[in-house]
Amino acid sequence: MKSILNFKLLFLIIIGIALCFRLPQLHIRPMHGDEAVHAIKFGELLEKGVYNYDPLEYHGPTLNYFTLIPAWFLSQQTLTDVSETTLRIVAVFFGVCLIVMLLFFLDGFSRPVILFAALFSAISPAMSFYSRYYIQEMLLVCFTFGAIACGFRYWKSKRLIWAIFLGVFLGLMHATKETFVLQLGAMLLAILLMLLNDHRLNLKTLKKIHPWHVLTLSLIFVFTSGLFYSSFFTNPTGILDSMLTYKSYVARGAESGIHFHPWYYYLKMLLFSKYGNGPVWSEAFVLILAIWGLITIFVKGKKIPNNNLLRFLAFYTIILTGFYSIIPYKTPWNLLGFYQGMILLAAIGTAEILKVVTKTQKWIVYSILIVCCAHLAWQSYLANFKYYAEPTNPYVYAHPTKDILAISDRVIEIANLYPDGLETTIQVIAPNDDYWPLPWYLRSLSNVGWWNEIDEQFPSAPIILASPVVEEKLLEKLYLLPPPGQRNLYVPLFDSTMELRPQIELRGYVVNDLWMRYQQSK
């Protein structure tokens, strides 16, 4: 009884640690371009009640629909009311759920394994950083783990309820991100390898599965996925689009460009990263323990309780790591899927080490664990609260600089001095739509136009933001095209160089009269 109480107390403490790295100051990191895109898409759903799945962008709809819950709870009815905290709390919730769901495996893993897996997840810089990110990745990892947990519970009990929950989680995986096929493929291949590894025992178990349980699971999967992709049956074409989307994603996965990285990109990021004068980042400690976990599973074999589950986990993690490594298109948050498997393997490895060492050696192992965990926790603190927007942080990827806050503040402050106030016309001109996340930061302004090139026919706005590459044509439009007597004098909007992202400058122009009014107001 005492050990159960200790387990519960330690698990609650770990959940508290996870919240400490995920919940505070969700607003401090500037919104990433991808976060802003999803936020604007969510705004349409919040304000108009409309969501139409786009097979070319945005991924699946679960992120948008689940964000309605905190928005409604906070009585936020427009996108202007919504804050970064409202959006990112969704990822926080599923990041913590990922840890809580370890409890589904109380009769699959030992208690030390569950506690170590929970601790490593709670303090992992990668896990905590992307648990504060308004993108689909943490939802996909959480739903995938939910599907594995329900699959395990069904394998143990053969009860229909777990088949139903498995169908729900598989449907949520599909409705979250198109890349769920990688996780699903890794699961199926892992099951196949597990059967080949011990076909007698596993075929005997397979025969106990009721066919209509499989049918029910499949129907629930289709229903859950269809519910979201059809926007709750208001847009049936969304279901068809969710299948047609793979044509564009296959092409994107193989295309070259800024997201094209070598196969070892994710592993190198986890093992060792150092950029400029920034700190050293490494989660090698977890990877080394994961390798020890793998060795334990395959060497000890049936001597370990629930060996089927452990072998499935080992196969699944190896296969999924291979999938994501082979695909040339890589973004750092994609590593979460297989890294969560590595964390579980690391927990298994840690528990096995503690089993085989002597009592004296155990204290040495605990001392090393404390130092390594403290280092992970320190990196999580740095990643989330100090280097949250710095390029020296390996998990910061194509991220806007803190200048974005000064840019938007200056524009809104000056617009409020114009007679039209927040309805002042503002032009933003940047080739290839390279102005994100500005639409999020300028959401309180109702008359902002977005251009990829100079439109000579459109009257020049009193406030203009533009990429330097269009400046020459912009100055021609401002000073050469208007007839004499109709030219406005424009002055720089900013006192210093402003960067949208590192080395991506954004320049601002404001009519002189408005600038003078701004100067007098200070």
XYZ file of C-alpha atoms in Angstrom:
522
model
C 0.000 0.000 0.000
C 2.838 2.350 0.894
C 4.529 1.784 -2.472
C 1.251 2.587 -4.286
C 0.951 5.844 -2.363
C 4.560 6.693 -3.158
C 3.930 5.957 -6.848
C 0.866 8.220 -6.911
C 2.705 10.986 -5.080
C 5.734 10.806 -7.388
C 3.514 10.740 -10.491
C 1.658 13.845 -9.313
C 4.961 15.619 -8.619
C 6.114 14.803 -12.166
C 2.865 16.174 -13.614
C 3.532 19.333 -11.600
C 7.052 19.541 -13.070
C 5.614 19.076 -16.585
C 3.187 21.944 -15.994
C 6.006 24.178 -14.708
C 7.801 23.854 -18.065
C 4.677 24.093 -20.208
C 2.196 26.492 -18.644
C 3.898 29.764 -17.558
C 4.318 32.737 -19.872
C 2.787 31.163 -22.956
C 2.640 34.620 -24.531
C 6.347 35.480 -24.442
C 7.518 33.682 -27.599
C 6.625 35.522 -30.822
C 4.140 33.594 -32.903
C 5.759 31.377 -35.520
C 4.485 31.773 -39.084
C 2.828 28.339 -38.922
C 1.178 29.197 -35.609
C -0.162 32.422 -37.097
C -1.536 30.611 -40.150
C -3.437 28.189 -37.914
C -4.610 31.069 -35.708
C -6.101 32.959 -38.664
C -7.775 29.751 -39.851
C -9.180 29.282 -36.342
C -10.475 32.872 -36.405
C -12.792 32.007 -39.324
C -14.210 29.108 -37.316
C -14.622 31.205 -34.166
C -16.218 34.245 -35.802
C -18.212 32.679 -38.658
C -18.639 29.118 -37.454
C -17.138 27.962 -40.755
C -14.320 25.484 -41.314
C -13.575 24.019 -44.727
C -10.684 21.579 -44.978
C -8.010 22.689 -47.444
C -6.174 19.670 -48.942
C -3.160 21.837 -49.819
C -2.484 23.561 -46.478
C -3.253 23.747 -42.758
C -3.369 19.960 -41.995
C -6.408 18.451 -40.259
C -9.184 20.224 -38.345
C -8.811 18.879 -34.781
C -6.513 21.706 -33.675
C -9.076 24.303 -34.744
C -12.066 22.570 -33.189
C -10.340 21.823 -29.871
C -9.267 25.496 -29.662
C -12.938 26.467 -29.508
C -13.075 25.031 -25.981
C -10.676 27.506 -24.272
C -12.050 30.348 -26.417
C -15.617 29.620 -25.333
C -14.489 29.122 -21.724
C -12.903 32.608 -21.810
C -15.931 34.103 -23.627
C -13.762 35.120 -26.584
C -15.925 35.657 -29.648
C -13.559 37.279 -32.164
C -9.982 36.663 -33.214
C -9.003 40.005 -31.693
C -10.163 38.708 -28.299
C -8.032 35.588 -28.646
C -4.530 35.592 -27.150
C -1.470 33.409 -27.631
C -2.325 31.727 -24.325
C -5.777 30.701 -25.597
C -4.179 29.031 -28.600
C -1.152 27.414 -26.990
C -3.047 26.062 -23.986
C -4.416 23.416 -26.382
C -0.914 22.028 -27.017
C -0.153 22.255 -23.286
C -3.242 20.176 -22.499
C -2.340 17.401 -24.934
C 1.335 17.541 -23.913
C 0.325 16.771 -20.319
C -2.266 14.186 -21.431
C 0.557 12.362 -23.184
C 2.194 11.832 -19.803
C -1.034 10.999 -17.952
C -1.861 8.289 -20.514
C 1.118 6.291 -19.258
C -1.298 5.130 -16.563
C -3.044 3.000 -19.214
C 0.044 0.774 -19.028
C 0.024 0.063 -15.288
C -0.154 -3.673 -16.022
C 2.146 -3.395 -19.048
C 5.141 -1.537 -17.672
C 6.542 -1.658 -14.171
C 5.929 1.366 -11.952
C 9.570 2.524 -12.216
C 9.283 2.421 -16.024
C 6.137 4.566 -15.924
C 7.726 7.053 -13.519
C 10.941 7.344 -15.549
C 8.999 7.711 -18.824
C 6.825 10.412 -17.241
C 9.875 12.227 -15.856
C 11.847 12.124 -19.124
C 8.796 13.414 -21.030
C 8.161 16.156 -18.474
C 11.681 17.602 -18.590
C 12.612 16.903 -22.225
C 13.457 20.212 -23.979
C 11.917 18.974 -27.249
C 8.724 17.708 -25.598
C 8.211 20.773 -23.416
C 9.086 23.267 -26.176
C 6.587 21.871 -28.666
C 3.966 21.450 -25.941
C 3.834 25.277 -26.074
C 3.486 25.459 -29.853
C 0.190 26.054 -31.657
C 0.647 23.345 -34.280
C -0.797 19.838 -34.700
C 2.254 17.837 -33.690
C 1.595 17.380 -29.970
C -2.015 16.412 -30.680
C -0.855 13.781 -33.175
C 1.675 12.317 -30.711
C -0.950 12.227 -27.940
C -3.638 10.566 -30.108
C -1.077 8.067 -31.423
C -0.094 7.096 -27.895
C -3.798 6.857 -27.028
C -4.293 4.443 -29.921
C -1.328 2.318 -28.768
C -2.679 2.331 -25.204
C -6.172 1.268 -26.290
C -4.689 -1.362 -28.603
C -2.749 -2.738 -25.666
C -5.840 -2.728 -23.410
C -7.832 -4.543 -26.089
C -5.014 -7.058 -26.596
C -5.164 -7.818 -22.870
C -8.949 -7.874 -22.359
C -10.626 -8.365 -25.790
C -13.359 -6.001 -24.552
C -15.372 -4.076 -27.138
C -15.007 -0.767 -25.301
C -11.255 -0.699 -26.007
C -11.845 -1.460 -29.683
C -14.215 1.523 -29.788
C -11.685 3.831 -28.104
C -8.980 2.547 -30.466
C -11.201 3.532 -33.401
C -11.746 6.990 -31.879
C -8.013 7.611 -31.427
C -7.185 6.372 -34.935
C -9.868 8.693 -36.307
C -8.444 11.611 -34.309
C -4.951 10.809 -35.628
C -6.222 10.999 -39.209
C -8.204 14.172 -38.489
C -5.118 15.848 -37.001
C -2.404 15.484 -39.604
C -2.012 13.716 -42.902
C 1.311 12.215 -41.798
C -0.605 9.924 -39.459
C -0.028 7.285 -42.145
C 3.594 7.088 -40.975
C 2.544 6.287 -37.400
C -0.131 3.860 -38.622
C 2.304 2.158 -40.987
C 4.886 1.828 -38.196
C 2.227 0.287 -35.902
C 1.120 -2.281 -38.483
C 4.677 -3.251 -39.398
C 5.583 -3.543 -35.713
C 2.615 -5.865 -35.143
C 3.648 -7.939 -38.166
C 7.228 -8.265 -36.898
C 5.935 -9.121 -33.435
C 3.824 -11.945 -34.918
C 6.712 -13.247 -36.980
C 8.881 -13.186 -33.868
C 6.518 -15.410 -31.867
C 3.825 -16.610 -34.243
C 2.445 -19.446 -32.088
C 1.520 -17.331 -29.075
C 0.390 -14.350 -31.084
C -1.697 -16.308 -33.603
C -3.465 -17.906 -30.639
C -4.222 -14.428 -29.306
C -5.283 -13.133 -32.718
C -7.890 -15.893 -33.030
C -9.598 -14.523 -29.910
C -10.287 -11.197 -31.625
C -13.949 -10.954 -32.609
C -14.398 -9.981 -36.281
C -17.239 -7.648 -35.413
C -14.972 -5.858 -32.951
C -12.689 -5.145 -35.903
C -15.692 -3.996 -37.940
C -16.858 -1.715 -35.112
C -13.351 -0.290 -34.727
C -13.201 0.443 -38.466
C -16.619 2.132 -38.488
C -15.747 4.266 -35.461
C -12.471 5.282 -37.147
C -14.296 6.339 -40.332
C -17.022 8.125 -38.352
C -14.581 10.078 -36.138
C -12.383 11.111 -39.033
C -15.378 11.954 -41.238
C -16.972 13.982 -38.440
C -14.025 16.413 -38.372
C -13.139 16.485 -42.075
C -16.779 17.115 -43.032
C -16.887 19.954 -40.477
C -19.533 18.052 -38.512
C -21.361 17.014 -41.703
C -21.653 20.535 -43.134
C -18.921 20.050 -45.777
C -18.987 16.437 -47.100
C -16.339 17.180 -49.758
C -13.839 17.577 -46.914
C -13.844 13.763 -46.532
C -12.866 13.271 -50.172
C -10.278 16.063 -49.902
C -8.711 14.302 -46.899
C -7.795 11.471 -49.269
C -6.887 13.577 -52.307
C -4.470 15.583 -50.164
C -1.849 12.826 -50.308
C -1.075 13.709 -53.914
C 0.325 17.085 -52.838
C 1.946 15.762 -49.649
C 3.839 13.019 -51.489
C 5.212 15.629 -53.898
C 6.104 17.962 -51.029
C 7.854 15.203 -49.094
C 10.316 14.633 -51.920
C 10.821 18.215 -53.066
C 14.028 20.104 -52.405
C 14.072 23.459 -50.632
C 14.712 25.045 -47.260
C 13.067 22.095 -45.477
C 15.267 19.525 -47.266
C 17.631 17.965 -44.697
C 19.906 14.871 -44.536
C 18.675 11.603 -43.002
C 20.530 12.168 -39.717
C 18.997 15.636 -39.148
C 16.743 14.600 -36.236
C 19.267 12.322 -34.545
C 21.990 14.967 -34.687
C 19.596 17.520 -33.220
C 18.865 15.237 -30.282
C 22.467 14.142 -29.751
C 24.350 17.432 -29.984
C 23.586 20.953 -31.153
C 25.538 24.157 -30.689
C 25.107 27.331 -32.698
C 27.185 30.486 -32.318
C 27.595 31.610 -28.727
C 24.562 29.670 -27.549
C 24.664 26.783 -25.066
C 25.194 23.121 -25.923
C 21.921 21.246 -26.389
C 21.786 17.497 -26.012
C 19.282 14.778 -25.140
C 21.926 12.096 -25.762
C 21.306 10.819 -22.235
C 17.830 9.626 -23.273
C 19.075 8.123 -26.541
C 21.803 6.133 -24.796
C 19.316 4.729 -22.287
C 16.918 3.951 -25.178
C 19.620 1.850 -26.835
C 20.103 0.011 -23.539
C 16.335 -0.529 -23.414
C 16.389 -1.995 -26.932
C 19.256 -4.342 -26.039
C 17.387 -5.472 -22.937
C 14.193 -6.211 -24.870
C 15.844 -8.258 -27.595
C 18.448 -10.024 -25.421
C 16.236 -10.969 -22.482
C 13.260 -11.788 -24.727
C 10.526 -13.701 -22.962
C 12.231 -13.352 -19.588
C 10.718 -9.850 -19.365
C 7.021 -9.531 -18.417
C 4.761 -8.264 -21.236
C 7.475 -8.977 -23.765
C 4.946 -8.621 -26.639
C 4.260 -5.009 -25.680
C 7.953 -4.214 -25.323
C 8.870 -5.782 -28.658
C 6.022 -3.891 -30.331
C 7.329 -0.666 -28.829
C 10.885 -1.432 -29.965
C 9.856 -2.278 -33.539
C 7.485 0.702 -33.704
C 10.147 3.183 -32.578
C 12.825 1.853 -34.931
C 10.483 1.816 -37.947
C 9.035 5.279 -37.268
C 12.529 6.735 -36.786
C 13.477 5.224 -40.133
C 10.387 6.648 -41.869
C 10.993 10.198 -40.677
C 14.738 9.963 -41.377
C 14.255 8.785 -44.970
C 11.795 11.528 -45.937
C 13.890 14.507 -47.167
C 11.293 17.094 -46.050
C 12.017 17.677 -42.387
C 10.915 20.138 -39.728
C 12.186 19.723 -36.140
C 8.807 19.149 -34.497
C 8.317 15.989 -36.565
C 10.823 14.194 -34.330
C 8.289 14.092 -31.473
C 6.543 11.002 -32.858
C 9.488 8.628 -32.653
C 11.192 10.470 -29.792
C 8.306 9.585 -27.505
C 9.004 5.920 -28.302
C 12.673 6.499 -27.494
C 11.686 7.997 -24.139
C 9.695 4.850 -23.278
C 12.629 2.669 -24.314
C 14.941 4.835 -22.190
C 12.657 4.312 -19.192
C 12.776 0.539 -19.752
C 16.571 0.695 -20.029
C 16.865 2.749 -16.835
C 14.666 0.372 -14.836
C 16.684 -2.633 -16.072
C 19.996 -1.026 -15.102
C 18.687 -0.428 -11.588
C 17.591 -4.068 -11.378
C 20.991 -5.559 -12.163
C 23.340 -3.301 -10.177
C 24.315 -3.852 -6.562
C 22.987 -1.716 -3.728
C 26.159 0.422 -3.712
C 26.200 0.749 -7.485
C 22.544 1.773 -7.372
C 23.470 4.991 -5.555
C 26.039 5.753 -8.250
C 23.396 5.177 -10.952
C 20.908 7.383 -9.098
C 23.541 10.125 -8.798
C 24.214 10.016 -12.554
C 20.463 10.056 -13.257
C 19.967 13.112 -11.043
C 22.773 15.020 -12.794
C 21.536 14.090 -16.292
C 17.895 14.876 -15.437
C 18.957 18.206 -13.952
C 20.763 18.976 -17.218
C 17.652 18.126 -19.238
C 15.516 20.292 -16.968
C 18.002 23.167 -17.250
C 17.867 22.931 -21.049
C 14.057 22.968 -20.913
C 14.186 26.141 -18.857
C 16.578 27.741 -21.365
C 14.538 26.591 -24.380
C 11.198 27.830 -23.044
C 12.054 30.945 -21.079
C 15.380 32.335 -22.314
C 16.260 31.143 -25.826
C 12.637 30.743 -26.926
C 13.129 32.769 -30.119
C 16.908 32.554 -30.578
C 18.412 30.751 -33.589
C 20.910 29.169 -31.172
C 18.056 26.998 -29.877
C 17.846 23.931 -32.197
C 14.070 23.708 -31.724
C 13.597 27.310 -32.923
C 13.029 26.916 -36.661
C 12.582 29.776 -39.148
C 11.197 31.756 -36.246
C 10.262 35.449 -36.253
C 12.527 37.739 -34.253
C 11.298 39.787 -31.325
C 11.215 42.741 -33.773
C 7.795 41.506 -34.857
C 6.379 42.829 -31.575
C 7.951 46.281 -32.090
C 6.766 46.377 -35.721
C 3.149 45.598 -34.882
C 3.099 47.894 -31.839
C 4.409 50.823 -33.915
C 1.883 50.245 -36.722
C -1.095 49.999 -34.365
C 0.041 52.988 -32.297
C 0.362 55.235 -35.363
C -2.850 53.909 -36.963
C -4.726 54.980 -33.837
C -3.566 58.570 -34.460
C -5.098 58.583 -37.946
C -8.737 59.739 -38.232
C -9.779 56.233 -39.317
C -8.126 54.666 -36.255
C -8.115 50.870 -36.450
C -9.794 51.146 -39.881
C -6.761 52.944 -41.338
C -5.641 51.465 -44.643
C -2.310 49.637 -44.347
C -0.418 47.957 -47.159
C 1.941 45.036 -46.622
C 4.005 44.080 -49.683
C 6.293 41.024 -49.648
C 6.940 38.505 -52.457
C 5.787 34.906 -51.925
C 3.523 35.877 -48.997
C 6.628 36.285 -46.865
C 4.909 38.468 -44.284
C 3.761 35.889 -41.732
C 3.062 36.100 -38.789
C 2.041 39.757 -39.328
C -1.631 38.861 -40.067
C -1.863 37.622 -36.474
C -0.261 40.703 -34.935
C -2.278 43.153 -37.071
C -5.585 41.305 -36.527
C -7.105 44.239 -34.659
C -6.800 46.388 -37.807
C -9.718 45.894 -40.180
C -8.260 47.372 -43.359
C -4.928 45.675 -44.014
C -4.091 44.629 -47.576
C -1.546 41.953 -48.439
C 0.370 42.077 -51.717
C 3.153 40.060 -53.332
C 4.142 42.918 -55.636
C 3.571 46.629 -56.190
C 0.086 47.436 -57.469
C 0.415 50.786 -59.257
C -3.373 51.135 -59.594
C -4.122 50.892 -55.864
C -3.864 54.219 -53.966
C -0.899 54.313 -51.633
C -1.842 53.795 -47.974
C -0.694 56.164 -45.198
C 1.259 53.269 -43.633
C 3.200 50.785 -45.766
C 5.269 47.752 -44.763
C 7.420 46.272 -47.512
C 10.246 43.896 -48.257
C 13.477 45.673 -49.348
C 13.328 43.836 -52.689
C 10.276 45.881 -53.745
C 11.547 49.200 -52.385
C 12.785 50.583 -55.717
C 9.431 50.052 -57.413
C 7.601 51.298 -54.337
C 9.537 54.603 -54.365
C 8.758 54.990 -58.070
C 5.082 54.569 -57.286
C 5.189 57.023 -54.376
C 7.197 59.805 -56.040
C 7.190 59.398 -59.838
C 3.667 58.261 -60.709
C 1.503 60.832 -58.839
C 1.084 64.151 -60.670
C 2.694 67.248 -59.080
C 0.759 68.506 -56.099
C -0.628 65.035 -55.258
C 2.513 63.473 -53.863
C 2.740 62.625 -50.174
C 6.075 62.734 -48.425
C 6.843 59.374 -46.753
C 9.394 58.929 -43.951
C 10.801 55.741 -42.368
C 8.425 54.113 -39.877
C 11.201 52.591 -37.788
C 14.260 54.107 -36.115
C 16.428 51.047 -36.755
C 16.605 47.939 -38.939
C 13.679 45.601 -38.316
C 13.807 41.909 -39.160
C 10.797 39.665 -39.666
C 13.079 36.662 -39.252
C 16.885 36.581 -38.966
C 18.280 38.331 -42.071
C 14.765 38.907 -43.486
C 14.316 42.664 -43.200
C 11.003 44.497 -43.263
C 10.884 48.228 -43.920
C 8.149 50.657 -43.011
C 6.945 53.949 -44.484
C 4.494 56.474 -43.106
C 3.206 59.769 -44.494
C 5.054 62.678 -42.934
C 1.931 64.354 -41.469
C 1.053 61.229 -39.538
C 4.644 60.776 -38.414
C 4.735 64.345 -37.083
C 1.512 63.683 -35.196
C 3.100 60.569 -33.700
C 6.189 62.523 -32.657
C 4.037 65.167 -30.958
C 2.067 62.501 -29.087
C 5.153 61.065 -27.428
